[in-house]
Amino acid sequence: MTAHSVALQKLPADLLQERLPKHVAVIMDGNGRWAKQRGMPRIRGHQRGADVLKELLRCCKDWGIQALTVYSFSTENWGRPLEEVEFLMTLYERVLRRELEELIRADVRIRFAGDLSALPEVLRNRIDQAVVATQNNQGIQFTVAKNYGGRQEIVQACRAIAQKVQQGLIDPEHIDEAQFERHLYTAGICDPDLLIRTSGEMRLSNFLLWQMAYSEIYVTDTLWPDFDRAQFHYALRDYQQRERRFGKL
Ligand code: IPE
Ligand code: IPE
Ligand code: MG
């Protein structure tokens, strides 16, 4: 650990605790480019990216962020070469297995957003185990989006609501935003205040389309495997200077 990162264990003095985002969402992008720049296969970027996520989660906990949601694998990422997809699925399973004890100890509540039914069974089992093992924890709410697509999420919510209408459990007149939100994967978690996207891309790539209606967006050119506490500090400092109007004056 560098002297700089040790110095940043505590909330940096220029950040105001009361103006921190409650919920931070992250599009962890740029793993492939990071590896390519070093003449390494793309998977090395993904490996390193997993370590970086671990450090960000620890930092959120140290600094008092209540919820962290990260984009890990999109519904569109299945379109990558089979070799890369298979590597990622194995990596996710291995990381979860390795980190579970630490997540429990650190009082993290982990949950997942996305259509998990399409994931390999070993990974699904590992996910179920982690969710159950941490469900009563009281610390940071950590949500990992896997096989997640914002459009897919909205469609599955519509389907679930339509089924309840058909069964006579919901009156269509009573469908409102609050009702709809209860059918999203993120039910019960406040909307992200801040979205961070690494690697310079200025797009949402189908992430949390409903939930990010009023999120502040911060894009950095830093590639995900290089994202550290100092980078997170810059993002939070930038966020604290924003004026959030929510359509008002
Ligand atoms: C993000 O990094 C990880 C996943 C989407 C799984 P990328 O793999 O997209 O890296 P780049 O964008 O190709 O550099
Ligand atoms: C978004 O990154 C998905 C994840 C980070 C998991 P992508 O690399 O898939 O997005 P695009 O293709 O640049 O939009
Ligand atoms: Mg990418």
mmCIF file of C-alpha atoms and ligand atoms in Angstrom:
data_model
loop_
_atom_site.group_PDB
_atom_site.id
_atom_site.type_symbol
_atom_site.label_atom_id
_atom_site.label_comp_id
_atom_site.label_asym_id
_atom_site.label_seq_id
_atom_site.Cartn_x
_atom_site.Cartn_y
_atom_site.Cartn_z
ATOM 1 C CA MET A 1 0.000 0.000 0.000
ATOM 2 C CA THR A 2 1.359 3.422 -0.918
ATOM 3 C CA ALA A 3 1.674 6.307 1.557
ATOM 4 C CA HIS A 4 -1.014 8.106 -0.436
ATOM 5 C CA SER A 5 -3.547 5.289 -0.060
ATOM 6 C CA VAL A 6 -2.795 4.967 3.662
ATOM 7 C CA ALA A 7 -3.471 8.697 4.010
ATOM 8 C CA LEU A 8 -6.839 8.161 2.314
ATOM 9 C CA GLN A 9 -8.158 5.505 4.722
ATOM 10 C CA LYS A 10 -10.126 8.255 6.443
ATOM 11 C CA LEU A 11 -12.554 10.481 4.579
ATOM 12 C CA PRO A 12 -10.356 13.131 2.887
ATOM 13 C CA ALA A 13 -10.602 16.483 4.654
ATOM 14 C CA ASP A 14 -12.052 18.269 1.622
ATOM 15 C CA LEU A 15 -15.081 15.951 1.472
ATOM 16 C CA LEU A 16 -18.141 16.698 3.576
ATOM 17 C CA GLN A 17 -19.682 13.624 5.163
ATOM 18 C CA GLU A 18 -23.182 15.092 4.902
ATOM 19 C CA ARG A 19 -22.786 15.748 1.185
ATOM 20 C CA LEU A 20 -21.550 12.301 0.240
ATOM 21 C CA PRO A 21 -23.701 10.346 -2.198
ATOM 22 C CA LYS A 22 -25.742 7.677 -0.403
ATOM 23 C CA HIS A 23 -25.604 5.386 -3.394
ATOM 24 C CA VAL A 24 -22.788 5.180 -5.952
ATOM 25 C CA ALA A 25 -23.163 3.227 -9.197
ATOM 26 C CA VAL A 26 -20.135 2.294 -11.296
ATOM 27 C CA ILE A 27 -19.707 1.161 -14.890
ATOM 28 C CA MET A 28 -16.383 -0.615 -14.533
ATOM 29 C CA ASP A 29 -15.105 -0.227 -18.094
ATOM 30 C CA GLY A 30 -11.726 -0.429 -19.799
ATOM 31 C CA ASN A 31 -10.306 -3.758 -18.620
ATOM 32 C CA GLY A 32 -9.558 -4.928 -22.150
ATOM 33 C CA ARG A 33 -7.836 -1.703 -23.167
ATOM 34 C CA TRP A 34 -5.766 -1.703 -19.983
ATOM 35 C CA ALA A 35 -4.450 -5.170 -20.807
ATOM 36 C CA LYS A 36 -3.908 -4.362 -24.474
ATOM 37 C CA GLN A 37 -1.814 -1.318 -23.575
ATOM 38 C CA ARG A 38 0.484 -3.693 -21.700
ATOM 39 C CA GLY A 39 0.614 -6.300 -24.437
ATOM 40 C CA MET A 40 -1.341 -8.733 -22.276
ATOM 41 C CA PRO A 41 -4.479 -10.756 -23.046
ATOM 42 C CA ARG A 42 -7.776 -9.035 -22.143
ATOM 43 C CA ILE A 43 -8.442 -11.461 -19.309
ATOM 44 C CA ARG A 44 -5.556 -9.990 -17.344
ATOM 45 C CA GLY A 45 -7.471 -6.714 -17.258
ATOM 46 C CA HIS A 46 -10.528 -8.511 -15.892
ATOM 47 C CA GLN A 47 -8.436 -10.178 -13.189
ATOM 48 C CA ARG A 48 -6.968 -6.918 -12.096
ATOM 49 C CA GLY A 49 -10.399 -5.297 -12.277
ATOM 50 C CA ALA A 50 -11.701 -7.703 -9.637
ATOM 51 C CA ASP A 51 -8.986 -6.578 -7.200
ATOM 52 C CA VAL A 52 -9.817 -2.942 -7.895
ATOM 53 C CA LEU A 53 -13.477 -3.581 -7.082
ATOM 54 C CA LYS A 54 -12.513 -5.129 -3.782
ATOM 55 C CA GLU A 55 -10.565 -1.999 -2.893
ATOM 56 C CA LEU A 56 -13.427 0.304 -3.945
ATOM 57 C CA LEU A 57 -15.862 -1.606 -1.752
ATOM 58 C CA ARG A 58 -13.481 -1.262 1.189
ATOM 59 C CA CYS A 59 -13.121 2.452 0.474
ATOM 60 C CA CYS A 60 -16.904 2.965 0.359
ATOM 61 C CA LYS A 61 -17.139 1.263 3.708
ATOM 62 C CA ASP A 62 -14.281 3.363 5.182
ATOM 63 C CA TRP A 63 -15.812 6.605 3.976
ATOM 64 C CA GLY A 64 -19.425 5.872 4.909
ATOM 65 C CA ILE A 65 -21.118 5.315 1.536
ATOM 66 C CA GLN A 66 -24.323 3.337 2.164
ATOM 67 C CA ALA A 67 -24.812 1.601 -1.186
ATOM 68 C CA LEU A 68 -22.581 0.589 -4.091
ATOM 69 C CA THR A 69 -23.907 -0.929 -7.322
ATOM 70 C CA VAL A 70 -21.519 -2.109 -10.016
ATOM 71 C CA TYR A 71 -22.010 -3.206 -13.615
ATOM 72 C CA SER A 72 -20.217 -6.496 -13.923
ATOM 73 C CA PHE A 73 -21.710 -8.210 -17.005
ATOM 74 C CA SER A 74 -24.356 -6.864 -19.352
ATOM 75 C CA THR A 75 -27.012 -8.713 -21.340
ATOM 76 C CA GLU A 76 -25.003 -7.601 -24.387
ATOM 77 C CA ASN A 77 -21.674 -8.957 -23.127
ATOM 78 C CA TRP A 78 -22.720 -12.499 -24.166
ATOM 79 C CA GLY A 79 -21.853 -11.323 -27.669
ATOM 80 C CA ARG A 80 -18.119 -11.436 -26.848
ATOM 81 C CA PRO A 81 -15.882 -14.351 -27.860
ATOM 82 C CA LEU A 82 -16.870 -17.509 -25.976
ATOM 83 C CA GLU A 83 -13.396 -17.780 -24.477
ATOM 84 C CA GLU A 84 -13.705 -14.382 -22.785
ATOM 85 C CA VAL A 85 -17.260 -15.042 -21.563
ATOM 86 C CA GLU A 86 -16.235 -18.392 -20.086
ATOM 87 C CA PHE A 87 -13.232 -16.831 -18.412
ATOM 88 C CA LEU A 88 -15.418 -14.137 -16.858
ATOM 89 C CA MET A 89 -17.960 -16.640 -15.497
ATOM 90 C CA THR A 90 -15.169 -18.675 -13.920
ATOM 91 C CA LEU A 91 -13.561 -15.539 -12.518
ATOM 92 C CA TYR A 92 -16.840 -14.385 -10.923
ATOM 93 C CA GLU A 93 -17.301 -17.753 -9.251
ATOM 94 C CA ARG A 94 -13.732 -17.853 -7.994
ATOM 95 C CA VAL A 95 -13.784 -14.307 -6.647
ATOM 96 C CA LEU A 96 -17.086 -14.862 -4.832
ATOM 97 C CA ARG A 97 -15.785 -18.066 -3.274
ATOM 98 C CA ARG A 98 -12.559 -16.363 -2.212
ATOM 99 C CA GLU A 99 -14.189 -13.212 -0.836
ATOM 100 C CA LEU A 100 -17.292 -14.538 0.908
ATOM 101 C CA GLU A 101 -15.744 -14.829 4.359
ATOM 102 C CA GLU A 102 -14.427 -11.286 4.087
ATOM 103 C CA LEU A 103 -17.822 -9.954 2.935
ATOM 104 C CA ILE A 104 -19.473 -11.564 5.951
ATOM 105 C CA ARG A 105 -16.815 -10.187 8.292
ATOM 106 C CA ALA A 106 -17.058 -6.702 6.803
ATOM 107 C CA ASP A 107 -20.860 -6.666 7.372
ATOM 108 C CA VAL A 108 -21.545 -6.256 3.630
ATOM 109 C CA ARG A 109 -25.002 -7.168 2.301
ATOM 110 C CA ILE A 110 -24.499 -8.472 -1.211
ATOM 111 C CA ARG A 111 -27.223 -8.897 -3.763
ATOM 112 C CA PHE A 112 -27.409 -9.283 -7.500
ATOM 113 C CA ALA A 113 -29.333 -7.531 -10.255
ATOM 114 C CA GLY A 114 -30.043 -9.241 -13.559
ATOM 115 C CA ASP A 115 -31.440 -12.430 -15.053
ATOM 116 C CA LEU A 116 -29.394 -14.908 -13.056
ATOM 117 C CA SER A 117 -31.133 -17.923 -14.614
ATOM 118 C CA ALA A 118 -28.843 -17.712 -17.651
ATOM 119 C CA LEU A 119 -25.637 -17.937 -15.593
ATOM 120 C CA PRO A 120 -23.715 -21.210 -15.161
ATOM 121 C CA GLU A 121 -25.075 -23.330 -12.336
ATOM 122 C CA VAL A 122 -21.891 -23.233 -10.244
ATOM 123 C CA LEU A 123 -21.954 -19.459 -10.329
ATOM 124 C CA ARG A 124 -25.674 -19.347 -9.522
ATOM 125 C CA ASN A 125 -25.136 -21.578 -6.510
ATOM 126 C CA ARG A 126 -22.278 -19.394 -5.326
ATOM 127 C CA ILE A 127 -24.471 -16.305 -5.742
ATOM 128 C CA ASP A 128 -27.313 -17.877 -3.732
ATOM 129 C CA GLN A 129 -24.852 -18.819 -1.008
ATOM 130 C CA ALA A 130 -23.427 -15.295 -0.796
ATOM 131 C CA VAL A 131 -26.859 -13.634 -0.748
ATOM 132 C CA VAL A 132 -28.138 -15.888 2.017
ATOM 133 C CA ALA A 133 -24.934 -15.648 4.058
ATOM 134 C CA THR A 134 -24.977 -11.839 4.069
ATOM 135 C CA GLN A 135 -28.718 -11.061 4.073
ATOM 136 C CA ASN A 136 -28.824 -10.049 7.738
ATOM 137 C CA ASN A 137 -25.714 -7.899 7.589
ATOM 138 C CA GLN A 138 -26.286 -4.242 8.408
ATOM 139 C CA GLY A 139 -23.382 -2.555 6.613
ATOM 140 C CA ILE A 140 -23.022 -1.366 3.042
ATOM 141 C CA GLN A 141 -25.556 -2.606 0.474
ATOM 142 C CA PHE A 142 -23.441 -3.984 -2.379
ATOM 143 C CA THR A 143 -25.289 -4.858 -5.588
ATOM 144 C CA VAL A 144 -23.582 -6.608 -8.486
ATOM 145 C CA ALA A 145 -25.307 -6.398 -11.874
ATOM 146 C CA LYS A 146 -24.801 -9.644 -13.778
ATOM 147 C CA ASN A 147 -26.508 -10.538 -17.015
ATOM 148 C CA TYR A 148 -28.111 -7.181 -16.389
ATOM 149 C CA GLY A 149 -29.773 -4.913 -18.936
ATOM 150 C CA GLY A 150 -31.870 -1.881 -18.044
ATOM 151 C CA ARG A 151 -34.397 -2.648 -20.768
ATOM 152 C CA GLN A 152 -34.601 -6.289 -19.763
ATOM 153 C CA GLU A 153 -35.189 -5.217 -16.155
ATOM 154 C CA ILE A 154 -38.059 -2.934 -17.151
ATOM 155 C CA VAL A 155 -39.620 -5.638 -19.332
ATOM 156 C CA GLN A 156 -39.449 -8.255 -16.575
ATOM 157 C CA ALA A 157 -41.032 -5.784 -14.141
ATOM 158 C CA CYS A 158 -43.880 -5.190 -16.621
ATOM 159 C CA ARG A 159 -44.363 -8.921 -16.998
ATOM 160 C CA ALA A 160 -44.470 -9.477 -13.223
ATOM 161 C CA ILE A 161 -46.995 -6.673 -12.781
ATOM 162 C CA ALA A 162 -49.143 -7.923 -15.687
ATOM 163 C CA GLN A 163 -49.254 -11.380 -14.098
ATOM 164 C CA LYS A 164 -50.414 -9.883 -10.803
ATOM 165 C CA VAL A 165 -53.086 -7.896 -12.635
ATOM 166 C CA GLN A 166 -54.233 -11.101 -14.326
ATOM 167 C CA GLN A 167 -54.437 -12.822 -10.941
ATOM 168 C CA GLY A 168 -56.438 -9.916 -9.574
ATOM 169 C CA LEU A 169 -53.684 -8.951 -7.101
ATOM 170 C CA ILE A 170 -53.086 -5.489 -8.547
ATOM 171 C CA ASP A 171 -55.621 -3.004 -9.840
ATOM 172 C CA PRO A 172 -54.155 -1.330 -12.985
ATOM 173 C CA GLU A 173 -55.363 1.975 -11.564
ATOM 174 C CA HIS A 174 -52.923 1.524 -8.691
ATOM 175 C CA ILE A 175 -49.807 1.060 -10.819
ATOM 176 C CA ASP A 176 -47.600 4.039 -10.075
ATOM 177 C CA GLU A 177 -43.852 4.708 -9.887
ATOM 178 C CA ALA A 178 -43.512 3.325 -6.365
ATOM 179 C CA GLN A 179 -45.358 0.141 -7.322
ATOM 180 C CA PHE A 180 -43.225 -0.251 -10.445
ATOM 181 C CA GLU A 181 -39.980 0.177 -8.481
ATOM 182 C CA ARG A 182 -40.910 -2.675 -6.208
ATOM 183 C CA HIS A 183 -40.636 -4.974 -9.228
ATOM 184 C CA LEU A 184 -37.148 -3.880 -10.227
ATOM 185 C CA TYR A 185 -34.053 -5.844 -9.176
ATOM 186 C CA THR A 186 -33.038 -2.867 -7.042
ATOM 187 C CA ALA A 187 -36.289 -2.763 -5.043
ATOM 188 C CA GLY A 188 -35.744 -1.153 -1.660
ATOM 189 C CA ILE A 189 -32.467 0.573 -2.588
ATOM 190 C CA CYS A 190 -32.513 4.334 -3.170
ATOM 191 C CA ASP A 191 -31.637 5.563 -6.675
ATOM 192 C CA PRO A 192 -27.937 6.171 -7.362
ATOM 193 C CA ASP A 193 -26.893 9.734 -6.569
ATOM 194 C CA LEU A 194 -23.687 9.386 -8.542
ATOM 195 C CA LEU A 195 -22.725 7.275 -11.560
ATOM 196 C CA ILE A 196 -19.025 6.828 -12.246
ATOM 197 C CA ARG A 197 -17.931 5.473 -15.611
ATOM 198 C CA THR A 198 -14.294 4.706 -16.267
ATOM 199 C CA SER A 199 -12.416 4.621 -19.590
ATOM 200 C CA GLY A 200 -13.925 7.789 -21.018
ATOM 201 C CA GLU A 201 -17.064 6.431 -22.693
ATOM 202 C CA MET A 202 -19.965 8.891 -22.516
ATOM 203 C CA ARG A 203 -22.834 6.423 -22.493
ATOM 204 C CA LEU A 204 -25.023 4.373 -20.168
ATOM 205 C CA SER A 205 -24.691 1.060 -22.039
ATOM 206 C CA ASN A 206 -28.104 -0.079 -20.764
ATOM 207 C CA PHE A 207 -27.271 0.331 -17.055
ATOM 208 C CA LEU A 208 -29.989 1.246 -14.508
ATOM 209 C CA LEU A 209 -32.090 3.140 -17.057
ATOM 210 C CA TRP A 210 -35.003 3.664 -14.690
ATOM 211 C CA GLN A 211 -32.972 4.329 -11.547
ATOM 212 C CA MET A 212 -30.597 6.915 -13.029
ATOM 213 C CA ALA A 213 -33.216 9.425 -14.113
ATOM 214 C CA TYR A 214 -31.572 12.045 -11.856
ATOM 215 C CA SER A 215 -28.126 10.615 -11.088
ATOM 216 C CA GLU A 216 -25.101 12.857 -11.453
ATOM 217 C CA ILE A 217 -22.711 11.429 -14.048
ATOM 218 C CA TYR A 218 -18.934 11.471 -13.692
ATOM 219 C CA VAL A 219 -16.774 10.092 -16.489
ATOM 220 C CA THR A 220 -13.042 9.616 -16.092
ATOM 221 C CA ASP A 221 -10.512 8.576 -18.734
ATOM 222 C CA THR A 222 -8.851 6.311 -16.175
ATOM 223 C CA LEU A 223 -9.282 2.660 -17.143
ATOM 224 C CA TRP A 224 -11.007 0.515 -14.535
ATOM 225 C CA PRO A 225 -7.896 -1.483 -13.502
ATOM 226 C CA ASP A 226 -6.201 1.835 -12.624
ATOM 227 C CA PHE A 227 -9.116 3.225 -10.602
ATOM 228 C CA ASP A 228 -8.027 3.725 -6.992
ATOM 229 C CA ARG A 229 -8.915 5.675 -3.838
ATOM 230 C CA ALA A 230 -7.438 8.856 -5.215
ATOM 231 C CA GLN A 231 -9.615 8.534 -8.334
ATOM 232 C CA PHE A 232 -12.677 7.898 -6.194
ATOM 233 C CA HIS A 233 -11.788 10.936 -4.129
ATOM 234 C CA TYR A 234 -11.747 13.115 -7.297
ATOM 235 C CA ALA A 235 -15.141 11.764 -8.335
ATOM 236 C CA LEU A 236 -16.666 12.520 -4.924
ATOM 237 C CA ARG A 237 -15.129 15.972 -4.845
ATOM 238 C CA ASP A 238 -16.605 16.707 -8.249
ATOM 239 C CA TYR A 239 -19.978 15.378 -7.105
ATOM 240 C CA GLN A 240 -19.994 17.615 -4.048
ATOM 241 C CA GLN A 241 -19.691 20.658 -6.283
ATOM 242 C CA ARG A 242 -22.754 19.762 -8.313
ATOM 243 C CA GLU A 243 -26.033 21.537 -7.805
ATOM 244 C CA ARG A 244 -28.805 18.958 -7.959
ATOM 245 C CA ARG A 245 -32.015 20.611 -9.034
ATOM 246 C CA PHE A 246 -34.362 17.718 -9.892
ATOM 247 C CA GLY A 247 -36.180 19.947 -12.313
ATOM 248 C CA LYS A 248 -36.765 22.676 -9.784
ATOM 249 C CA LEU A 249 -35.140 26.103 -9.462
HETATM 250 C C1 IPE B 1 -15.371 -3.992 -18.695
HETATM 251 O O1 IPE B 1 -14.197 -3.881 -19.441
HETATM 252 C C2 IPE B 1 -15.661 -5.407 -18.273
HETATM 253 C C3 IPE B 1 -16.815 -6.027 -18.950
HETATM 254 C C4 IPE B 1 -17.610 -5.419 -19.782
HETATM 255 C C5 IPE B 1 -17.077 -7.421 -18.671
HETATM 256 P P1 IPE B 1 -14.177 -4.209 -20.971
HETATM 257 O O2 IPE B 1 -13.935 -5.679 -21.144
HETATM 258 O O3 IPE B 1 -15.392 -3.700 -21.637
HETATM 259 O O4 IPE B 1 -12.906 -3.423 -21.481
HETATM 260 P P2 IPE B 1 -12.763 -2.568 -22.811
HETATM 261 O O5 IPE B 1 -13.895 -1.603 -22.838
HETATM 262 O O6 IPE B 1 -12.842 -3.540 -23.953
HETATM 263 O O7 IPE B 1 -11.444 -1.909 -22.694
HETATM 264 C C1 IPE B 2 -20.546 -1.864 -20.049
HETATM 265 O O1 IPE B 2 -19.327 -1.923 -20.703
HETATM 266 C C2 IPE B 2 -20.802 -3.149 -19.333
HETATM 267 C C3 IPE B 2 -19.945 -3.432 -18.188
HETATM 268 C C4 IPE B 2 -19.020 -2.637 -17.724
HETATM 269 C C5 IPE B 2 -20.186 -4.686 -17.536
HETATM 270 P P1 IPE B 2 -19.219 -2.377 -22.212
HETATM 271 O O2 IPE B 2 -17.785 -2.348 -22.581
HETATM 272 O O3 IPE B 2 -19.934 -3.658 -22.422
HETATM 273 O O4 IPE B 2 -20.047 -1.241 -22.971
HETATM 274 P P2 IPE B 2 -19.900 -0.646 -24.425
HETATM 275 O O5 IPE B 2 -19.897 -1.808 -25.383
HETATM 276 O O6 IPE B 2 -18.623 0.113 -24.477
HETATM 277 O O7 IPE B 2 -21.082 0.263 -24.578
HETATM 278 MG MG MG B 3 -15.892 -1.930 -22.494
#
